[in-house]
Short mmCIF file of N, CA and C in Angstrom, two decimals:
data_model
loop_
_atom_site.label_atom_id
_atom_site.label_comp_id
_atom_site.label_asym_id
_atom_site.label_seq_id
_atom_site.Cartn_x
_atom_site.Cartn_y
_atom_site.Cartn_z
N UNK A 1 -8.05 3.83 -6.21
CA UNK A 1 -8.63 2.51 -6.42
C UNK A 1 -8.66 2.21 -7.92
N UNK A 2 -8.52 0.95 -8.24
CA UNK A 2 -8.49 0.51 -9.63
C UNK A 2 -9.74 -0.31 -9.92
N UNK A 3 -10.39 -0.03 -11.02
CA UNK A 3 -11.51 -0.84 -11.47
C UNK A 3 -11.13 -1.52 -12.78
N UNK A 4 -11.46 -2.78 -12.89
CA UNK A 4 -11.17 -3.56 -14.09
C UNK A 4 -12.48 -4.13 -14.62
N UNK A 5 -12.71 -3.96 -15.91
CA UNK A 5 -13.94 -4.47 -16.53
C UNK A 5 -13.57 -5.28 -17.76
N UNK A 6 -13.92 -6.57 -17.72
CA UNK A 6 -13.64 -7.46 -18.84
C UNK A 6 -14.82 -7.50 -19.81
N UNK A 7 -14.52 -7.84 -21.04
CA UNK A 7 -15.54 -8.07 -22.06
C UNK A 7 -14.97 -8.99 -23.13
N UNK A 8 -15.83 -9.47 -23.99
CA UNK A 8 -15.38 -10.27 -25.12
C UNK A 8 -15.64 -11.76 -25.02
N UNK A 9 -16.15 -12.20 -23.89
CA UNK A 9 -16.46 -13.62 -23.76
C UNK A 9 -17.66 -14.00 -24.61
N UNK A 10 -17.91 -15.29 -24.69
CA UNK A 10 -19.05 -15.78 -25.46
C UNK A 10 -18.96 -17.25 -25.73
N UNK A 11 -19.79 -17.69 -26.65
CA UNK A 11 -19.84 -19.09 -27.05
C UNK A 11 -19.14 -19.24 -28.41
N UNK A 12 -18.24 -20.20 -28.49
CA UNK A 12 -17.50 -20.41 -29.73
C UNK A 12 -17.28 -21.91 -29.92
N UNK A 13 -17.18 -22.33 -31.16
CA UNK A 13 -16.90 -23.74 -31.43
C UNK A 13 -15.41 -24.03 -31.25
N UNK A 14 -15.12 -25.28 -30.96
CA UNK A 14 -13.73 -25.70 -30.84
C UNK A 14 -12.97 -25.34 -32.12
N UNK A 15 -11.76 -24.83 -31.94
CA UNK A 15 -10.96 -24.38 -33.06
C UNK A 15 -11.13 -22.90 -33.38
N UNK A 16 -12.13 -22.28 -32.78
CA UNK A 16 -12.40 -20.88 -33.03
C UNK A 16 -11.53 -19.95 -32.20
N UNK A 17 -11.83 -18.66 -32.31
CA UNK A 17 -11.04 -17.63 -31.64
C UNK A 17 -11.95 -16.63 -30.93
N UNK A 18 -11.41 -16.05 -29.88
CA UNK A 18 -12.05 -14.94 -29.18
C UNK A 18 -10.96 -13.99 -28.72
N UNK A 19 -11.31 -12.71 -28.56
CA UNK A 19 -10.39 -11.76 -27.96
C UNK A 19 -11.07 -11.12 -26.76
N UNK A 20 -10.46 -11.29 -25.62
CA UNK A 20 -10.95 -10.68 -24.39
C UNK A 20 -10.26 -9.33 -24.20
N UNK A 21 -11.01 -8.40 -23.62
CA UNK A 21 -10.47 -7.09 -23.30
C UNK A 21 -10.71 -6.79 -21.83
N UNK A 22 -9.82 -6.01 -21.25
CA UNK A 22 -9.95 -5.60 -19.86
C UNK A 22 -9.58 -4.12 -19.79
N UNK A 23 -10.58 -3.29 -19.53
CA UNK A 23 -10.34 -1.85 -19.44
C UNK A 23 -10.15 -1.46 -17.98
N UNK A 24 -9.07 -0.77 -17.72
CA UNK A 24 -8.76 -0.33 -16.37
C UNK A 24 -9.09 1.15 -16.21
N UNK A 25 -9.61 1.50 -15.05
CA UNK A 25 -9.89 2.90 -14.73
C UNK A 25 -9.49 3.16 -13.28
N UNK A 26 -9.32 4.40 -12.97
CA UNK A 26 -8.95 4.77 -11.60
C UNK A 26 -7.52 5.25 -11.52
N UNK A 27 -6.64 4.62 -12.28
CA UNK A 27 -5.27 5.08 -12.38
C UNK A 27 -4.60 4.41 -13.58
N UNK A 28 -3.52 4.99 -14.02
CA UNK A 28 -2.76 4.41 -15.12
C UNK A 28 -2.00 3.19 -14.61
N UNK A 29 -2.06 2.12 -15.37
CA UNK A 29 -1.46 0.87 -14.91
C UNK A 29 -0.12 0.56 -15.56
N UNK A 30 0.51 1.57 -16.13
CA UNK A 30 1.85 1.34 -16.66
C UNK A 30 2.77 0.99 -15.49
N UNK A 31 3.56 -0.06 -15.68
CA UNK A 31 4.43 -0.51 -14.61
C UNK A 31 3.77 -1.53 -13.69
N UNK A 32 2.47 -1.73 -13.81
CA UNK A 32 1.77 -2.77 -13.06
C UNK A 32 1.88 -4.08 -13.84
N UNK A 33 2.02 -5.17 -13.13
CA UNK A 33 1.85 -6.47 -13.74
C UNK A 33 0.36 -6.73 -13.90
N UNK A 34 -0.03 -7.24 -15.06
CA UNK A 34 -1.43 -7.57 -15.30
C UNK A 34 -1.53 -8.98 -15.83
N UNK A 35 -2.62 -9.62 -15.47
CA UNK A 35 -2.74 -11.02 -15.86
C UNK A 35 -4.16 -11.45 -16.14
N UNK A 36 -4.25 -12.62 -16.70
CA UNK A 36 -5.53 -13.29 -16.94
C UNK A 36 -5.52 -14.61 -16.18
N UNK A 37 -6.62 -14.86 -15.51
CA UNK A 37 -6.83 -16.12 -14.81
C UNK A 37 -8.18 -16.67 -15.26
N UNK A 38 -8.41 -17.93 -14.99
CA UNK A 38 -9.71 -18.51 -15.33
C UNK A 38 -10.13 -19.50 -14.27
N UNK A 39 -11.45 -19.69 -14.20
CA UNK A 39 -11.99 -20.63 -13.23
C UNK A 39 -13.14 -21.38 -13.87
N UNK A 40 -12.97 -22.67 -13.97
CA UNK A 40 -14.00 -23.54 -14.50
C UNK A 40 -14.89 -24.03 -13.35
N UNK A 41 -16.11 -24.45 -13.62
CA UNK A 41 -17.00 -24.92 -12.55
C UNK A 41 -16.37 -26.05 -11.76
N UNK A 42 -16.38 -25.90 -10.45
CA UNK A 42 -15.86 -26.94 -9.57
C UNK A 42 -14.35 -27.00 -9.48
N UNK A 43 -13.67 -26.04 -10.11
CA UNK A 43 -12.21 -26.05 -10.10
C UNK A 43 -11.68 -24.75 -9.48
N UNK A 44 -10.42 -24.79 -9.10
CA UNK A 44 -9.79 -23.60 -8.54
C UNK A 44 -9.40 -22.63 -9.65
N UNK A 45 -9.24 -21.38 -9.26
CA UNK A 45 -8.80 -20.37 -10.22
C UNK A 45 -7.38 -20.70 -10.66
N UNK A 46 -7.14 -20.62 -11.96
CA UNK A 46 -5.82 -20.97 -12.46
C UNK A 46 -5.25 -19.86 -13.34
N UNK A 47 -3.94 -19.81 -13.35
CA UNK A 47 -3.21 -18.82 -14.13
C UNK A 47 -3.33 -19.13 -15.61
N UNK A 48 -3.48 -18.07 -16.41
CA UNK A 48 -3.50 -18.22 -17.87
C UNK A 48 -2.29 -17.51 -18.48
N UNK A 49 -2.16 -16.21 -18.22
CA UNK A 49 -1.07 -15.42 -18.80
C UNK A 49 -0.92 -14.15 -17.99
N UNK A 50 0.28 -13.57 -18.04
CA UNK A 50 0.53 -12.31 -17.35
C UNK A 50 1.66 -11.58 -18.06
N UNK A 51 1.71 -10.28 -17.80
CA UNK A 51 2.77 -9.51 -18.42
C UNK A 51 3.01 -8.21 -17.69
N UNK A 52 4.23 -7.72 -17.83
CA UNK A 52 4.51 -6.32 -17.58
C UNK A 52 4.90 -5.72 -18.92
N UNK A 53 6.06 -6.17 -19.44
CA UNK A 53 6.49 -5.75 -20.78
C UNK A 53 6.46 -6.88 -21.79
N UNK A 54 6.52 -8.14 -21.33
CA UNK A 54 6.39 -9.30 -22.19
C UNK A 54 5.59 -10.37 -21.46
N UNK A 55 5.00 -11.27 -22.24
CA UNK A 55 4.08 -12.23 -21.66
C UNK A 55 4.71 -13.49 -21.14
N UNK A 56 4.10 -14.04 -20.10
CA UNK A 56 4.39 -15.39 -19.61
C UNK A 56 3.08 -16.15 -19.65
N UNK A 57 3.17 -17.45 -19.92
CA UNK A 57 1.97 -18.23 -20.18
C UNK A 57 1.95 -19.55 -19.43
N UNK A 58 0.75 -19.99 -19.13
CA UNK A 58 0.58 -21.35 -18.64
C UNK A 58 0.89 -22.32 -19.78
N UNK A 59 1.40 -23.49 -19.43
CA UNK A 59 1.74 -24.48 -20.45
C UNK A 59 0.53 -24.85 -21.31
N UNK A 60 -0.64 -24.85 -20.69
CA UNK A 60 -1.85 -25.29 -21.38
C UNK A 60 -2.30 -24.34 -22.49
N UNK A 61 -1.81 -23.09 -22.46
CA UNK A 61 -2.27 -22.12 -23.47
C UNK A 61 -1.13 -21.58 -24.33
N UNK A 62 0.11 -21.89 -23.97
CA UNK A 62 1.24 -21.34 -24.71
C UNK A 62 1.17 -21.76 -26.17
N UNK A 63 1.34 -20.79 -27.06
CA UNK A 63 1.26 -21.07 -28.49
C UNK A 63 -0.13 -20.86 -29.07
N UNK A 64 -1.13 -20.78 -28.21
CA UNK A 64 -2.52 -20.55 -28.67
C UNK A 64 -3.04 -19.19 -28.23
N UNK A 65 -2.63 -18.73 -27.06
CA UNK A 65 -3.11 -17.47 -26.50
C UNK A 65 -1.99 -16.44 -26.54
N UNK A 66 -2.38 -15.17 -26.70
CA UNK A 66 -1.42 -14.08 -26.68
C UNK A 66 -1.95 -12.96 -25.80
N UNK A 67 -1.16 -12.56 -24.83
CA UNK A 67 -1.52 -11.44 -23.97
C UNK A 67 -0.83 -10.18 -24.49
N UNK A 68 -1.55 -9.06 -24.43
CA UNK A 68 -0.97 -7.80 -24.87
C UNK A 68 -1.66 -6.67 -24.13
N UNK A 69 -1.07 -5.49 -24.22
CA UNK A 69 -1.67 -4.34 -23.55
C UNK A 69 -1.47 -3.10 -24.40
N UNK A 70 -2.44 -2.21 -24.30
CA UNK A 70 -2.37 -0.91 -24.95
C UNK A 70 -2.35 0.13 -23.83
N UNK A 71 -1.18 0.65 -23.54
CA UNK A 71 -1.05 1.57 -22.41
C UNK A 71 -1.83 2.86 -22.64
N UNK A 72 -1.90 3.30 -23.89
CA UNK A 72 -2.64 4.53 -24.18
C UNK A 72 -4.12 4.39 -23.85
N UNK A 73 -4.64 3.17 -24.00
CA UNK A 73 -6.05 2.90 -23.71
C UNK A 73 -6.25 2.27 -22.34
N UNK A 74 -5.14 2.03 -21.63
CA UNK A 74 -5.21 1.39 -20.31
C UNK A 74 -6.00 0.08 -20.40
N UNK A 75 -5.68 -0.68 -21.43
CA UNK A 75 -6.45 -1.90 -21.73
C UNK A 75 -5.53 -3.09 -21.90
N UNK A 76 -5.96 -4.21 -21.35
CA UNK A 76 -5.27 -5.49 -21.47
C UNK A 76 -6.10 -6.39 -22.37
N UNK A 77 -5.41 -7.18 -23.20
CA UNK A 77 -6.10 -8.08 -24.11
C UNK A 77 -5.63 -9.52 -23.92
N UNK A 78 -6.48 -10.44 -24.33
CA UNK A 78 -6.09 -11.85 -24.43
C UNK A 78 -6.68 -12.38 -25.72
N UNK A 79 -5.81 -12.61 -26.70
CA UNK A 79 -6.23 -13.22 -27.96
C UNK A 79 -6.15 -14.73 -27.80
N UNK A 80 -7.28 -15.38 -27.99
CA UNK A 80 -7.35 -16.83 -27.79
C UNK A 80 -7.68 -17.50 -29.11
N UNK A 81 -6.76 -18.30 -29.61
CA UNK A 81 -6.92 -19.03 -30.86
C UNK A 81 -6.95 -20.53 -30.59
N UNK A 82 -7.42 -21.28 -31.56
CA UNK A 82 -7.47 -22.74 -31.46
C UNK A 82 -8.10 -23.18 -30.14
N UNK A 83 -9.22 -22.60 -29.83
CA UNK A 83 -9.87 -22.88 -28.55
C UNK A 83 -10.33 -24.32 -28.45
N UNK A 84 -10.25 -24.83 -27.23
CA UNK A 84 -10.62 -26.21 -26.93
C UNK A 84 -11.74 -26.20 -25.88
N UNK A 85 -12.53 -27.26 -25.82
CA UNK A 85 -13.58 -27.32 -24.79
C UNK A 85 -13.04 -27.13 -23.38
N UNK A 86 -11.82 -27.59 -23.14
CA UNK A 86 -11.24 -27.44 -21.80
C UNK A 86 -10.84 -26.01 -21.47
N UNK A 87 -10.95 -25.09 -22.44
CA UNK A 87 -10.74 -23.67 -22.17
C UNK A 87 -11.99 -23.01 -21.60
N UNK A 88 -13.08 -23.74 -21.54
CA UNK A 88 -14.33 -23.20 -21.01
C UNK A 88 -14.16 -22.81 -19.54
N UNK A 89 -14.48 -21.55 -19.23
CA UNK A 89 -14.30 -21.03 -17.87
C UNK A 89 -14.77 -19.58 -17.83
N UNK A 90 -14.81 -19.04 -16.63
CA UNK A 90 -14.93 -17.59 -16.46
C UNK A 90 -13.51 -17.04 -16.41
N UNK A 91 -13.24 -16.06 -17.25
CA UNK A 91 -11.92 -15.46 -17.34
C UNK A 91 -11.90 -14.13 -16.59
N UNK A 92 -10.88 -13.96 -15.77
CA UNK A 92 -10.74 -12.78 -14.95
C UNK A 92 -9.46 -12.03 -15.30
N UNK A 93 -9.57 -10.73 -15.30
CA UNK A 93 -8.43 -9.84 -15.45
C UNK A 93 -7.98 -9.42 -14.06
N UNK A 94 -6.68 -9.28 -13.87
CA UNK A 94 -6.15 -8.89 -12.56
C UNK A 94 -4.95 -7.98 -12.73
N UNK A 95 -4.69 -7.16 -11.71
CA UNK A 95 -3.54 -6.26 -11.73
C UNK A 95 -2.88 -6.26 -10.36
N UNK A 96 -1.57 -6.09 -10.37
CA UNK A 96 -0.85 -6.00 -9.11
C UNK A 96 0.18 -4.90 -9.19
N UNK A 97 0.43 -4.28 -8.03
CA UNK A 97 1.35 -3.14 -7.95
C UNK A 97 2.78 -3.66 -7.84
N UNK A 98 3.24 -4.23 -8.94
CA UNK A 98 4.56 -4.83 -8.98
C UNK A 98 4.95 -5.01 -10.44
N UNK A 99 6.25 -5.09 -10.68
CA UNK A 99 6.71 -5.37 -12.04
C UNK A 99 7.03 -6.84 -12.23
N UNK A 100 6.57 -7.67 -11.31
CA UNK A 100 6.78 -9.12 -11.43
C UNK A 100 5.45 -9.78 -11.79
N UNK A 101 5.34 -10.37 -12.97
CA UNK A 101 4.07 -11.00 -13.40
C UNK A 101 3.92 -12.40 -12.83
N UNK A 102 3.68 -12.50 -11.54
CA UNK A 102 3.59 -13.79 -10.89
C UNK A 102 2.38 -14.60 -11.37
N UNK A 103 2.47 -15.91 -11.22
CA UNK A 103 1.37 -16.80 -11.58
C UNK A 103 0.43 -17.04 -10.40
N UNK A 104 0.78 -16.54 -9.24
CA UNK A 104 -0.01 -16.74 -8.03
C UNK A 104 -1.17 -15.75 -7.97
N UNK A 105 -2.40 -16.24 -8.02
CA UNK A 105 -3.53 -15.31 -8.05
C UNK A 105 -3.63 -14.53 -6.74
N UNK A 106 -3.13 -15.11 -5.64
CA UNK A 106 -3.20 -14.42 -4.35
C UNK A 106 -2.38 -13.13 -4.32
N UNK A 107 -1.45 -13.00 -5.26
CA UNK A 107 -0.55 -11.84 -5.27
C UNK A 107 -1.14 -10.63 -5.98
N UNK A 108 -2.30 -10.79 -6.60
CA UNK A 108 -2.89 -9.70 -7.36
C UNK A 108 -3.82 -8.87 -6.48
N UNK A 109 -3.77 -7.56 -6.71
CA UNK A 109 -4.47 -6.62 -5.83
C UNK A 109 -5.87 -6.28 -6.33
N UNK A 110 -6.06 -6.29 -7.62
CA UNK A 110 -7.31 -5.83 -8.21
C UNK A 110 -7.82 -6.88 -9.19
N UNK A 111 -9.16 -7.03 -9.20
CA UNK A 111 -9.80 -8.03 -10.05
C UNK A 111 -11.03 -7.47 -10.75
N UNK A 112 -11.26 -7.97 -11.96
CA UNK A 112 -12.51 -7.68 -12.63
C UNK A 112 -13.59 -8.66 -12.22
N UNK A 113 -14.76 -8.49 -12.81
CA UNK A 113 -15.91 -9.33 -12.44
C UNK A 113 -15.95 -10.62 -13.24
N UNK A 114 -15.17 -10.71 -14.28
CA UNK A 114 -15.09 -11.93 -15.08
C UNK A 114 -15.95 -11.88 -16.33
N UNK A 115 -15.54 -12.63 -17.33
CA UNK A 115 -16.32 -12.79 -18.55
C UNK A 115 -16.30 -14.28 -18.91
N UNK A 116 -17.46 -14.79 -19.27
CA UNK A 116 -17.59 -16.25 -19.48
C UNK A 116 -17.23 -16.63 -20.90
N UNK A 117 -16.42 -17.67 -21.01
CA UNK A 117 -16.05 -18.26 -22.30
C UNK A 117 -16.52 -19.70 -22.32
N UNK A 118 -17.29 -20.04 -23.33
CA UNK A 118 -17.76 -21.41 -23.49
C UNK A 118 -17.33 -21.92 -24.86
N UNK A 119 -16.63 -23.04 -24.87
CA UNK A 119 -16.16 -23.63 -26.12
C UNK A 119 -16.88 -24.95 -26.31
N UNK A 120 -17.64 -25.04 -27.39
CA UNK A 120 -18.40 -26.26 -27.66
C UNK A 120 -17.59 -27.20 -28.55
N UNK A 121 -17.81 -28.48 -28.35
CA UNK A 121 -17.07 -29.49 -29.13
C UNK A 121 -17.78 -29.84 -30.42
#
């Protein structure tokens, strides 16, 4: 079984930056696709970024967010720059037993509990 624990969320002003972390335990996730999703109040969960060896991004965050992973630490990161109020959401880390970093949240096998990001205007 895989456990994912996110951290790094918080309150930030528009234009600011945050770095989210997701530590995986239970097994090594090399070769797993890992991703970040977010869910704002009253909205469906949406894709943010995913990667196996290189990142793919939602249009809304491309150029502002960077996904990366440290295999030695079994940790996934999301560097978020130039944050906007519309980035406000609970951010979730996810992993799937595949080398395809799909944007479909239904395809992911494991999820963290989420970390809240609030961007004030």
